[in-house]
GROMACS .gro file of C-alpha atoms in nm:
model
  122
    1UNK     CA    1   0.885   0.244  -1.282
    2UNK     CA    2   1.071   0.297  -0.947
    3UNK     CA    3   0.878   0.284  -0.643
    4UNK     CA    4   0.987   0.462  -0.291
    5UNK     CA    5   0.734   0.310   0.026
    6UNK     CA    6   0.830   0.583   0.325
    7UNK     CA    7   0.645   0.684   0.634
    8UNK     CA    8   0.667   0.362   0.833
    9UNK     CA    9   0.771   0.370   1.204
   10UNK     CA   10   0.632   0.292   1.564
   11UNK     CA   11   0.264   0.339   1.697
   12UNK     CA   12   0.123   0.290   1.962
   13UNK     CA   13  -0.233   0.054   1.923
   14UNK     CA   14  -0.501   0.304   1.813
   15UNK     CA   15  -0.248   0.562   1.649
   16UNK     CA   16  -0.236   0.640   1.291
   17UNK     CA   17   0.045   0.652   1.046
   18UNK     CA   18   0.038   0.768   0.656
   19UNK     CA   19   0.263   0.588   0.358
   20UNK     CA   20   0.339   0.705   0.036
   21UNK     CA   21   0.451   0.549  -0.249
   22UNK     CA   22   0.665   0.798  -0.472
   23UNK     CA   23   0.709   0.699  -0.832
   24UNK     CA   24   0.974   0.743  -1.090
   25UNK     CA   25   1.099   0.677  -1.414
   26UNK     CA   26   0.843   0.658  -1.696
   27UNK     CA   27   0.463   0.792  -1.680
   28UNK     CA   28   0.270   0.635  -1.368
   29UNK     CA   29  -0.070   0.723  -1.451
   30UNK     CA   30  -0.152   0.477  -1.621
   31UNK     CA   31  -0.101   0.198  -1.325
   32UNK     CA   32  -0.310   0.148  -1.044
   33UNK     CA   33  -0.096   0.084  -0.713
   34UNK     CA   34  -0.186  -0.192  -0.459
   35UNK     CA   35  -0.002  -0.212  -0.080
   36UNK     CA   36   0.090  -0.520   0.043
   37UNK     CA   37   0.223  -0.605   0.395
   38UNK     CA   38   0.416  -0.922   0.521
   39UNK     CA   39   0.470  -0.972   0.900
   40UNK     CA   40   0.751  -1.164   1.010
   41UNK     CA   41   0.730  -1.509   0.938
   42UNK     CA   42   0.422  -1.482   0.744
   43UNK     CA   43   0.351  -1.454   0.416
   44UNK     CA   44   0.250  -1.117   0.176
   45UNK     CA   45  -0.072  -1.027   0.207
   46UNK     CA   46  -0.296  -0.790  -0.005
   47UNK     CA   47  -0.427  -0.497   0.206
   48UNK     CA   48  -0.545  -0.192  -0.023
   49UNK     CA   49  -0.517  -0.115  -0.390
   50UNK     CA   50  -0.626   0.175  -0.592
   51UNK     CA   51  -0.692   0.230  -0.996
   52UNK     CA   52  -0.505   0.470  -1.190
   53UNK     CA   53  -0.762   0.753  -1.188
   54UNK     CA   54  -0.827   0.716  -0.860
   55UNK     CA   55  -1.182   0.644  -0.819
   56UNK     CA   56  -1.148   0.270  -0.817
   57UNK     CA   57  -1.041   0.175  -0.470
   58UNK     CA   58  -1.014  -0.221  -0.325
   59UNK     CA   59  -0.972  -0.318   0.072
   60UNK     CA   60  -0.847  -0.653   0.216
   61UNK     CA   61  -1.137  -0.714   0.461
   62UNK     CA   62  -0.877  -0.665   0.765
   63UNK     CA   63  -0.795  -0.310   0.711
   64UNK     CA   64  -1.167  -0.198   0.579
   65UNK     CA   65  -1.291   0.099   0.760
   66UNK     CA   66  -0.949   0.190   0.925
   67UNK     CA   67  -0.763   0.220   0.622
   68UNK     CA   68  -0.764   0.461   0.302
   69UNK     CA   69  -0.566   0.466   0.025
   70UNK     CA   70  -0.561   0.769  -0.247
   71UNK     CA   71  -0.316   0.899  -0.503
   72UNK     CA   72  -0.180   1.269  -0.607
   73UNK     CA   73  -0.080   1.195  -1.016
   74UNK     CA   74   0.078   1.539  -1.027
   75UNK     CA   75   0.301   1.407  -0.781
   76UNK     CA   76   0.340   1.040  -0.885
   77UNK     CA   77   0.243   0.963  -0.477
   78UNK     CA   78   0.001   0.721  -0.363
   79UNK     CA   79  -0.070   0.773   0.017
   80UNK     CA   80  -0.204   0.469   0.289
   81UNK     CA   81  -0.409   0.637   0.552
   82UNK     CA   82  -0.375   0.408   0.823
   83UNK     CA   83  -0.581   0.498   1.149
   84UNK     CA   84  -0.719   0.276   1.450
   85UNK     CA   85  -0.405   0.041   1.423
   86UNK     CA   86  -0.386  -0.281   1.582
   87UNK     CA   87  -0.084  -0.485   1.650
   88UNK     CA   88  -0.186  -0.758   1.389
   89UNK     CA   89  -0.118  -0.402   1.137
   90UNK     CA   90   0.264  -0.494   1.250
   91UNK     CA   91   0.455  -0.560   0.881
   92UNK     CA   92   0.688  -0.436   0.655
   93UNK     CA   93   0.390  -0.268   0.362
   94UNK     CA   94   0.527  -0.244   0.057
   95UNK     CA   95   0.360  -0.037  -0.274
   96UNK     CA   96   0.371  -0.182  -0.601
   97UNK     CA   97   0.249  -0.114  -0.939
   98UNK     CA   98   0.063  -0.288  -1.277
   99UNK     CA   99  -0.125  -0.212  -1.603
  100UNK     CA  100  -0.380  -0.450  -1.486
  101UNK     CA  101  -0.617  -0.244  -1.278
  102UNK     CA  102  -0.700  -0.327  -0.897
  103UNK     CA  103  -0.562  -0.665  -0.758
  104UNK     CA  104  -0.504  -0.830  -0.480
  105UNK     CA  105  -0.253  -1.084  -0.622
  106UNK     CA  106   0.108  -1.013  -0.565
  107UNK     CA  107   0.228  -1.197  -0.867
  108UNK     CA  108  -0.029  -0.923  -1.070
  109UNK     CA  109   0.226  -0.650  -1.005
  110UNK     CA  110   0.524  -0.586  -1.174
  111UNK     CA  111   0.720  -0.290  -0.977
  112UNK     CA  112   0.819  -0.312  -0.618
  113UNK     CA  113   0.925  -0.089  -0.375
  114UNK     CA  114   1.149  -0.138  -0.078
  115UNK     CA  115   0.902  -0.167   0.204
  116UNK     CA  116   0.840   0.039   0.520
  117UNK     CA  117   0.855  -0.119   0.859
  118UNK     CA  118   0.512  -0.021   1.032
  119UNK     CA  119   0.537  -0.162   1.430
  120UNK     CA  120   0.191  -0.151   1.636
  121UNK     CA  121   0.262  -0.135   2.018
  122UNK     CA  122   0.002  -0.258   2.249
   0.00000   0.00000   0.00000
């Protein structure tokens, strides 16, 4: 599986920005897709995952409320809603993939993408 994380780019603190997550390469169905973000100098941090049908969904507490995460299978995309943004949202997110359902865990995942840069103005 290839992933492609797009949509990234500057906001101003209480904008909104939406990421997707376009697959390729064999069948993504059957993995769920978490996004992870890792500011600069910090390290990777869980912030949303979803299952591969969808109805499972999974929130770092940070981003609960303010964030939303959904997938189009017909389209291999999985989308981060991102609203009420804070400068703390200010990361590189990267989607990736696994067979093992909803986690948080980096190491869990086995397909990367590139990463968007999201920046937060205050």
């Amino acid at each position: 599986v290839q992933l492609q994380a797009s949509g990234g780019g500057l906001v101003q603190t209480g904008g909104s920005l939406r990421l997707s997550c376009v697959a390729s390469g064999r069948a993504f169905s059957g993995y769920a897709v978490g996004w992870f973000r890792q500011a600069l100098g910090k390290e990777r941090e869980f912030v949303a995952a979803i299952s591969w049908s969808g109805v499972s969904t999974y929130y770092a507490e940070s981003v609960k409320g303010r964030f939303s995460i959904s997938r189009d299978n017909a389209k291999n995309t999985v989308f981060l809603q991102m609203n009420i943004l804070k400068p703390e949202d200010t990361a590189v997110y990267y989607c990736a993939a696994t067979l093992r359902g909803t986690r948080s865990t980096a190491s869990e995942y086995d397909y990367w993408g590139q990463g968007t840069l999201v920046t937060v103005s205050s």
